[in-house]
PDB file of C-alpha atoms in Angstrom:
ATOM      1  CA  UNK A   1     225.573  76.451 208.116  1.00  0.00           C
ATOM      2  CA  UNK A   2     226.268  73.074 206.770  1.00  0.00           C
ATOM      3  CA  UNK A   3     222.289  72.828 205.411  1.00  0.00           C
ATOM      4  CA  UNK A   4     222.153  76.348 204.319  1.00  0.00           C
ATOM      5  CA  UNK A   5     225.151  75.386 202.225  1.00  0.00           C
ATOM      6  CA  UNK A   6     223.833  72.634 200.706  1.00  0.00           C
ATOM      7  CA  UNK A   7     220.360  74.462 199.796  1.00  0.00           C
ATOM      8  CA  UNK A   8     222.205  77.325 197.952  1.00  0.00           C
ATOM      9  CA  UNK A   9     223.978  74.216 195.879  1.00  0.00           C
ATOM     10  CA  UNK A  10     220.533  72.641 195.166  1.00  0.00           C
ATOM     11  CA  UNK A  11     218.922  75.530 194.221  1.00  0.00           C
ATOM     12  CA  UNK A  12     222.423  76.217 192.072  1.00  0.00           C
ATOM     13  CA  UNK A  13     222.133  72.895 190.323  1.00  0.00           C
ATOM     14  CA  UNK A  14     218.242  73.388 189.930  1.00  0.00           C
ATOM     15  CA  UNK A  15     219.178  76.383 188.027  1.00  0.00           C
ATOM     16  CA  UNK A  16     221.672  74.753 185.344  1.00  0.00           C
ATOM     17  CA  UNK A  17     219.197  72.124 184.945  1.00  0.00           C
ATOM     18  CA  UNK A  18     216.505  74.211 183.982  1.00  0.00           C
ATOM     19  CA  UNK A  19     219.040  76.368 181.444  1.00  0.00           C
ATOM     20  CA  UNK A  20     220.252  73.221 180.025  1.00  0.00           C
ATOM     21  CA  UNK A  21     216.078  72.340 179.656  1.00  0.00           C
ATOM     22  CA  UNK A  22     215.665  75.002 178.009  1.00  0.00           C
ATOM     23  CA  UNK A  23     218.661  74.860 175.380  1.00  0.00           C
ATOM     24  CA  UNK A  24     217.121  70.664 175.344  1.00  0.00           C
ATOM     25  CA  UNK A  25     213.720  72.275 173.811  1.00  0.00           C
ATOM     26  CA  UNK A  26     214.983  74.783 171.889  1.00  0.00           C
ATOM     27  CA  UNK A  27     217.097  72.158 169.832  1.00  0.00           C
ATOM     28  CA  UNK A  28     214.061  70.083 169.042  1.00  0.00           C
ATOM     29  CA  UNK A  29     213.644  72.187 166.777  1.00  0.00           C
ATOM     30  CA  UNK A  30     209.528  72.622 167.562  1.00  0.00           C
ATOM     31  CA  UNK A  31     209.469  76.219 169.272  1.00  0.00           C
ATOM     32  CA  UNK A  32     211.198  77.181 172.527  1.00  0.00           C
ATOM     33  CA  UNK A  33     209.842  77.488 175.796  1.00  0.00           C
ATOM     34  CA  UNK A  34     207.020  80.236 176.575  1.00  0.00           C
ATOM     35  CA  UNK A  35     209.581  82.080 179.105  1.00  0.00           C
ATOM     36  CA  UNK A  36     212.399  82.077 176.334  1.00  0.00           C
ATOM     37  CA  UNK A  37     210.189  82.315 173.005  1.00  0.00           C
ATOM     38  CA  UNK A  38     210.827  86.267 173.327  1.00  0.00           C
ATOM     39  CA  UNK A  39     214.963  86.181 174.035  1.00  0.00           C
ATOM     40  CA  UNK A  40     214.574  83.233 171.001  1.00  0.00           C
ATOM     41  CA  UNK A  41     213.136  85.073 168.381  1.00  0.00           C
ATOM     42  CA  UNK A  42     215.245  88.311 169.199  1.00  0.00           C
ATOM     43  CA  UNK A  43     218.334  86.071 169.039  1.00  0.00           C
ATOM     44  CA  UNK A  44     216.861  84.633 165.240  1.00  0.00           C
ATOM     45  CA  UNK A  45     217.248  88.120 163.901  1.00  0.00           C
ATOM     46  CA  UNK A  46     220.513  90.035 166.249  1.00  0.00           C
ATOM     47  CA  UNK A  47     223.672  89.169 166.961  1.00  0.00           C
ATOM     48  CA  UNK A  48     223.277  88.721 170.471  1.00  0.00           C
ATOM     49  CA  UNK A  49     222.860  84.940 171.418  1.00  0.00           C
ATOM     50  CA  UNK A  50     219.647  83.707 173.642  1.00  0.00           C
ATOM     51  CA  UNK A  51     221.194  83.643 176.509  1.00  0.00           C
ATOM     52  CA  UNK A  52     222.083  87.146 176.219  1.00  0.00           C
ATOM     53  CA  UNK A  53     218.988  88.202 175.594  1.00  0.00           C
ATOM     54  CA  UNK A  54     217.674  86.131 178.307  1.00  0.00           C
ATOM     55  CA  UNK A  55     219.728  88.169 180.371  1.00  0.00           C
ATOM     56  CA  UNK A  56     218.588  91.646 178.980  1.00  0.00           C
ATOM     57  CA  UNK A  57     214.801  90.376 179.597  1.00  0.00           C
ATOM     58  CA  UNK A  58     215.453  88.583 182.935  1.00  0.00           C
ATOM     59  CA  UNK A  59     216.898  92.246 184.546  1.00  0.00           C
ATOM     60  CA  UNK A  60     213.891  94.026 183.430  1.00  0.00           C
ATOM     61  CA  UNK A  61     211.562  91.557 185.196  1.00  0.00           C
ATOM     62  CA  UNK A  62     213.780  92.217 188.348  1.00  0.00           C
ATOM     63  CA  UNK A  63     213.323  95.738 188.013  1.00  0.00           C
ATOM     64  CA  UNK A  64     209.923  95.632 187.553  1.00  0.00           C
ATOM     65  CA  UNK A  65     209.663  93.720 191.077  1.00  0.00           C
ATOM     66  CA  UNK A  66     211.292  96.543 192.403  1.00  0.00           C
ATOM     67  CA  UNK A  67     209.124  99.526 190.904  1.00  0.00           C
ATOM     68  CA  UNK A  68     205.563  97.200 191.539  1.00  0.00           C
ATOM     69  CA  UNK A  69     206.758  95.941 195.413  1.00  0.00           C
ATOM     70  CA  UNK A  70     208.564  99.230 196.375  1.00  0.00           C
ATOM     71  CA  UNK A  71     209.453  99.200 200.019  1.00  0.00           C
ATOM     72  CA  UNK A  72     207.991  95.670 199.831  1.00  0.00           C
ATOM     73  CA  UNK A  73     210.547  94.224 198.167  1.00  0.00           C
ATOM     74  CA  UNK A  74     212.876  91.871 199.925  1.00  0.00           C
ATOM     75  CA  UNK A  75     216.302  93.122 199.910  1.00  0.00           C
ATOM     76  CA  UNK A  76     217.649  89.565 199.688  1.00  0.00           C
ATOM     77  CA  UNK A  77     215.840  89.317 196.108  1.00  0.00           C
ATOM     78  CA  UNK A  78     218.639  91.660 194.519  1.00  0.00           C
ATOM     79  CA  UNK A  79     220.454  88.647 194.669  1.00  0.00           C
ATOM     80  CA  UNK A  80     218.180  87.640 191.564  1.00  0.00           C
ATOM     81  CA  UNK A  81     220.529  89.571 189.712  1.00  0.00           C
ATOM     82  CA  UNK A  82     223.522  86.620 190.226  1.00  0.00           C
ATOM     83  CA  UNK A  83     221.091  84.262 189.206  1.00  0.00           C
ATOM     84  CA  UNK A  84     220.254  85.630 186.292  1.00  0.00           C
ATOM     85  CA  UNK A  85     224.133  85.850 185.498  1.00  0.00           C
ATOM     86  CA  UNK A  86     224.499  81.775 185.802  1.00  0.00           C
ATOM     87  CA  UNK A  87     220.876  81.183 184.077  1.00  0.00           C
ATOM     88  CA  UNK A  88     221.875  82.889 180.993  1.00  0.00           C
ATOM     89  CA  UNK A  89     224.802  82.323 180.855  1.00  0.00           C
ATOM     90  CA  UNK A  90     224.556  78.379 180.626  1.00  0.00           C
ATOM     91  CA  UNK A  91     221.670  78.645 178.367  1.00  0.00           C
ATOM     92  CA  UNK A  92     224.619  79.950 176.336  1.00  0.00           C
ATOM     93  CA  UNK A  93     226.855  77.372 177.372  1.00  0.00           C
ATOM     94  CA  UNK A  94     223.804  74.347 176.663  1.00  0.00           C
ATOM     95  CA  UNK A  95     223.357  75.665 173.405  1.00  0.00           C
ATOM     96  CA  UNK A  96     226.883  75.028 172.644  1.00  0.00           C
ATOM     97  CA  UNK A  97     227.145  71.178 174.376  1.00  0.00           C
ATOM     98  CA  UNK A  98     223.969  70.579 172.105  1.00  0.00           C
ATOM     99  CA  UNK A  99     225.836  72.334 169.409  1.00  0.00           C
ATOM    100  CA  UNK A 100     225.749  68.892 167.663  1.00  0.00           C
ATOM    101  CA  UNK A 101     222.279  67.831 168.937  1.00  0.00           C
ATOM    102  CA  UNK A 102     219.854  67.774 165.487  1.00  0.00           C
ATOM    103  CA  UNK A 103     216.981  65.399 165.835  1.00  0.00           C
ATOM    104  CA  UNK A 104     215.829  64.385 162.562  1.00  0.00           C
ATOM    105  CA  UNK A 105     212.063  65.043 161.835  1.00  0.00           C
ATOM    106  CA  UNK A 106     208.899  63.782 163.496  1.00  0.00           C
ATOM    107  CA  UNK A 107     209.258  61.341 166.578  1.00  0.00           C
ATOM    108  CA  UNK A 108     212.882  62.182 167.169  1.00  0.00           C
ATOM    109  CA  UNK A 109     211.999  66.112 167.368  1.00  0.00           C
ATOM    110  CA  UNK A 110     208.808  65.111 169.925  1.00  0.00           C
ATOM    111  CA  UNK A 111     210.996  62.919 171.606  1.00  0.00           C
ATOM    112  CA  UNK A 112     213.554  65.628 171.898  1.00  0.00           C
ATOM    113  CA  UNK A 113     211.061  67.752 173.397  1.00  0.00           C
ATOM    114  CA  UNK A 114     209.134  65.599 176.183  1.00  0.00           C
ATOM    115  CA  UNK A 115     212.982  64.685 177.272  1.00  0.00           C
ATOM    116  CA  UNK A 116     213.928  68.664 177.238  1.00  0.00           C
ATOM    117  CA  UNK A 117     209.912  69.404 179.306  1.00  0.00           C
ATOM    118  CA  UNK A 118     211.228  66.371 181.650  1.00  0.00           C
ATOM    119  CA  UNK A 119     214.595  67.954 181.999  1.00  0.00           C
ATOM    120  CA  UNK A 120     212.984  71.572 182.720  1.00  0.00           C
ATOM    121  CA  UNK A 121     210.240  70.621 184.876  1.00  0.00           C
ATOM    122  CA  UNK A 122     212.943  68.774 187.049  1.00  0.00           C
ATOM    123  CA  UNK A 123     215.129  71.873 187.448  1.00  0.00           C
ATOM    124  CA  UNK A 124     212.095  73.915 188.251  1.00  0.00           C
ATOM    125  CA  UNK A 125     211.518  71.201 191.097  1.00  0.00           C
ATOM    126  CA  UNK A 126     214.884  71.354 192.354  1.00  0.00           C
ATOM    127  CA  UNK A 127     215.342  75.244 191.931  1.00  0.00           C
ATOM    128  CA  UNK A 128     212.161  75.975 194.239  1.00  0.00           C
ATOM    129  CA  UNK A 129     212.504  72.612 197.068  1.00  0.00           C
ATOM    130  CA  UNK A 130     215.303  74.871 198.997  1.00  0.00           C
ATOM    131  CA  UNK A 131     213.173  78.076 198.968  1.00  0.00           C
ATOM    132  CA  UNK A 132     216.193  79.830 198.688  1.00  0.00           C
ATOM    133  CA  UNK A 133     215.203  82.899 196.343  1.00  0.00           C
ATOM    134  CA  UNK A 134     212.938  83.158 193.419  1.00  0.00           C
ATOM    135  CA  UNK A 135     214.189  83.592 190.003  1.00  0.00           C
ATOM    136  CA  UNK A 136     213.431  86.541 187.786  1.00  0.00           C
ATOM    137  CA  UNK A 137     210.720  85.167 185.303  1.00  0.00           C
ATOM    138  CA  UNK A 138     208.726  84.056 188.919  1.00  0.00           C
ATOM    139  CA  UNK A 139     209.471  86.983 191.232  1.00  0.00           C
ATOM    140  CA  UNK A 140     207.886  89.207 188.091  1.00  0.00           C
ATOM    141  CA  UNK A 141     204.832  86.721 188.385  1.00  0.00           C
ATOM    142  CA  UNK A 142     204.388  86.976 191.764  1.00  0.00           C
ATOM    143  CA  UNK A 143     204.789  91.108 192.342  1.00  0.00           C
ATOM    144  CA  UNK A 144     202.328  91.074 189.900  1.00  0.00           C
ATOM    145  CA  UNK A 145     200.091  88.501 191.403  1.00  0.00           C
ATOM    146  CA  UNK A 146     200.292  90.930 194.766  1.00  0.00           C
ATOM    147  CA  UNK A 147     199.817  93.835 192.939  1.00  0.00           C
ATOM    148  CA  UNK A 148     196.696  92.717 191.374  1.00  0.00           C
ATOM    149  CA  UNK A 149     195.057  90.241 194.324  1.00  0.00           C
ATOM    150  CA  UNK A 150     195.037  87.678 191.908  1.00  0.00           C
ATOM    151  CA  UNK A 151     195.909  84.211 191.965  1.00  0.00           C
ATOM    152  CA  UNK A 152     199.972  83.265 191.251  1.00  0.00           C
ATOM    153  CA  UNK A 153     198.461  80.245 188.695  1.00  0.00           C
ATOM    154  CA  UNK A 154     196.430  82.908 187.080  1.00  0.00           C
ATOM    155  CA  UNK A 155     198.532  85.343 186.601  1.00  0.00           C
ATOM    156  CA  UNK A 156     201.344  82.637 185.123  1.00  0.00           C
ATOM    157  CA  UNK A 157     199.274  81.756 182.274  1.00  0.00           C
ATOM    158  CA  UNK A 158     198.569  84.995 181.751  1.00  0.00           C
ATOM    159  CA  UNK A 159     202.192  86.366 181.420  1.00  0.00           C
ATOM    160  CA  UNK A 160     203.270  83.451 179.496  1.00  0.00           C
ATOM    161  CA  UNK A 161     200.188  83.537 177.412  1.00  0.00           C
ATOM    162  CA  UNK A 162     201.515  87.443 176.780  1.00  0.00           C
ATOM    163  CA  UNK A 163     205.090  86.725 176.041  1.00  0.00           C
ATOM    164  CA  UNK A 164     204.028  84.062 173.426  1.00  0.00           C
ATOM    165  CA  UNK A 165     201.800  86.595 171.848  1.00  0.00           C
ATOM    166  CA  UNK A 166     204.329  89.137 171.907  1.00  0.00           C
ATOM    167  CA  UNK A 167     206.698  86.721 170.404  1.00  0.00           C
ATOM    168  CA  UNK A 168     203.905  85.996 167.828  1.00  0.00           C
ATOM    169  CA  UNK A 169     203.843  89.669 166.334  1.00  0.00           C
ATOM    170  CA  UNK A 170     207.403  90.304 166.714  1.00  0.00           C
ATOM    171  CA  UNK A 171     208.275  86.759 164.660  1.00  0.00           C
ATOM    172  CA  UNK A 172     205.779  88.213 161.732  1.00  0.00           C
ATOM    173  CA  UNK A 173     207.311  91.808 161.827  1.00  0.00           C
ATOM    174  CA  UNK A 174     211.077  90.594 161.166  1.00  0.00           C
ATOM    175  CA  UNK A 175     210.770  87.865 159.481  1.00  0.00           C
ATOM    176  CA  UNK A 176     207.119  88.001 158.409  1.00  0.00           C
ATOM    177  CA  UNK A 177     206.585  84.354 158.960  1.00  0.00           C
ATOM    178  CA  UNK A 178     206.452  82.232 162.417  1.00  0.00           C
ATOM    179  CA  UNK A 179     210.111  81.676 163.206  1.00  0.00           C
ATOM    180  CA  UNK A 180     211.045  80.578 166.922  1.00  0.00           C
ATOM    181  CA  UNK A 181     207.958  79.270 167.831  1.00  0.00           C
ATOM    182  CA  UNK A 182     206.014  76.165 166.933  1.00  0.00           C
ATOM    183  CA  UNK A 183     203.830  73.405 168.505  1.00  0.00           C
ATOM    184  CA  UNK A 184     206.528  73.251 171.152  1.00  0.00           C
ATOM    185  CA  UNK A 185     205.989  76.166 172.576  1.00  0.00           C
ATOM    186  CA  UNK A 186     202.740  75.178 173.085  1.00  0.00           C
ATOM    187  CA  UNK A 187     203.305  71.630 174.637  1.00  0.00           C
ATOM    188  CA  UNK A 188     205.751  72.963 177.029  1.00  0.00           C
ATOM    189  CA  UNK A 189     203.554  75.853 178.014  1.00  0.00           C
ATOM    190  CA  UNK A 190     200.974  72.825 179.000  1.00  0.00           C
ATOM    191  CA  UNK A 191     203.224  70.161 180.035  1.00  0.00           C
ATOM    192  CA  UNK A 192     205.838  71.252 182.002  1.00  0.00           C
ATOM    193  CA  UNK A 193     203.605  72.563 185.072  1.00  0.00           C
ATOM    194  CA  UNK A 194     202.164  68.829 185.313  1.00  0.00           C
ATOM    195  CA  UNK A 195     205.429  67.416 185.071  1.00  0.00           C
ATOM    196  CA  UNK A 196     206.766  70.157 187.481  1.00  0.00           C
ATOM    197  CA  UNK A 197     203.580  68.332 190.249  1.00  0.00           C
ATOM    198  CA  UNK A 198     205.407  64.931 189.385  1.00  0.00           C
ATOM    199  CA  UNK A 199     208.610  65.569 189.915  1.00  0.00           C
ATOM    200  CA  UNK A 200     207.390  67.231 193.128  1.00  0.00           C
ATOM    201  CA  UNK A 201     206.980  63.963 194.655  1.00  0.00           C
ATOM    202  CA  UNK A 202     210.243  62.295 193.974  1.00  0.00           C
ATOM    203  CA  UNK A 203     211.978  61.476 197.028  1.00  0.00           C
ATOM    204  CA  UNK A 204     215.003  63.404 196.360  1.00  0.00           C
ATOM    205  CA  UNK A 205     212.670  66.593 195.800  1.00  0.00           C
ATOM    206  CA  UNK A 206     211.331  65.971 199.282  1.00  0.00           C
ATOM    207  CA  UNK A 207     215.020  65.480 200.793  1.00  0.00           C
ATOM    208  CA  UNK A 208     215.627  68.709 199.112  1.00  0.00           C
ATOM    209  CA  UNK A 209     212.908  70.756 200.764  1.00  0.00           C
ATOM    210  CA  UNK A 210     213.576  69.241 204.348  1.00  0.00           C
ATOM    211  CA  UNK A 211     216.884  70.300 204.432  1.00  0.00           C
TER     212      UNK A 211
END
């Protein structure tokens, strides 16, 4: 009881880590994340903040597991739903500590962002060492992965290689100009999966996962 305990409060803190990477990106100023460039640009143009569109975009990916899995999907997955809840909801809450938080120009904005990738790829690690559940942007991935028969790396790049694009088109529609998005987006979208390998190997990662 005592382990299971403590992986549901890794996998918690893995979670905050990654929202608060997220928010770290975001405020360099360079483009957002690929999972968030979509809830970012919305949030440019509406009143609702990122978070809460983060929230609006995460609970269609659940239900989409649900209509592509069917009887296949675990029932324990619902549970996706809380963490979407506490994701969002400190993105929200980042935004606001980093309220603050404006790098000036140049190195301090790429600084800003390899600390905010570091940040992210760490919460990643720590989210998925207690194989507790997935979270909604990866349970999406991998229904679809099934669905297909295709590889779970292969189908990443190619939803986050769609949600950028869609992000593209909708940026130019309302504001007809690139807003949200930006060489960032991109370095992330390359970086953050090595770093994610990296951090894989820390010790505290592999304490994590033994538990």
């Amino acid at each position: 009881m005592e382990r299971k305990l403590l992986r549901i409060l890794c996998f918690v803190a893995g979670i905050l880590i990654n929202s608060f990477g997220i928010a770290f990106i975001t405020k360099a100023a360079l483009g957002t994340s690929p999972i968030s460039s979509l809830p970012y640009v919305l949030s440019q143009r509406f009143t609702l903040t990122l978070g809460q569109f983060t929230f609006i975009m995460n609970t269609g990916f659940i239900v989409a597991q649900i209509v592509l899995l069917g009887r296949e999907f675990e029932k324990r997955q619902i549970l996706q739903i809380g963490v979407n809840i506490v994701f969002s909801w400190f993105i929200d809450v980042s935004m606001k500590i980093l309220q603050g938080f404006v790098p000036e120009e140049g190195a301090a904005q790429l600084l800003s962002l390899f600390i905010g990738c570091v940040i992210l790829a760490f919460g990643i690690s720590m989210e998925v060492a207690p194989n507790v559940l997935l979270v909604p942007g990866e349970g999406v991935v991998k229904a679809l992965s099934k669905v297909c028969q295709k590889r779970f790396g292969t189908v990443k790049v190619v939803f986050d290689t769609s949600l950028i694009s869609i992000s593209f088109v909708l940026s130019f529609l309302i504001f007809h100009r690139l807003n949200g998005l930006g060489a960032g987006t991109v370095i992330s979208a390359l970086v953050v999966g090595k770093m994610v390998n990296i951090c894989n190997h820390l010790p505290v990662i592999h304490k994590i996962s033994a538990l």
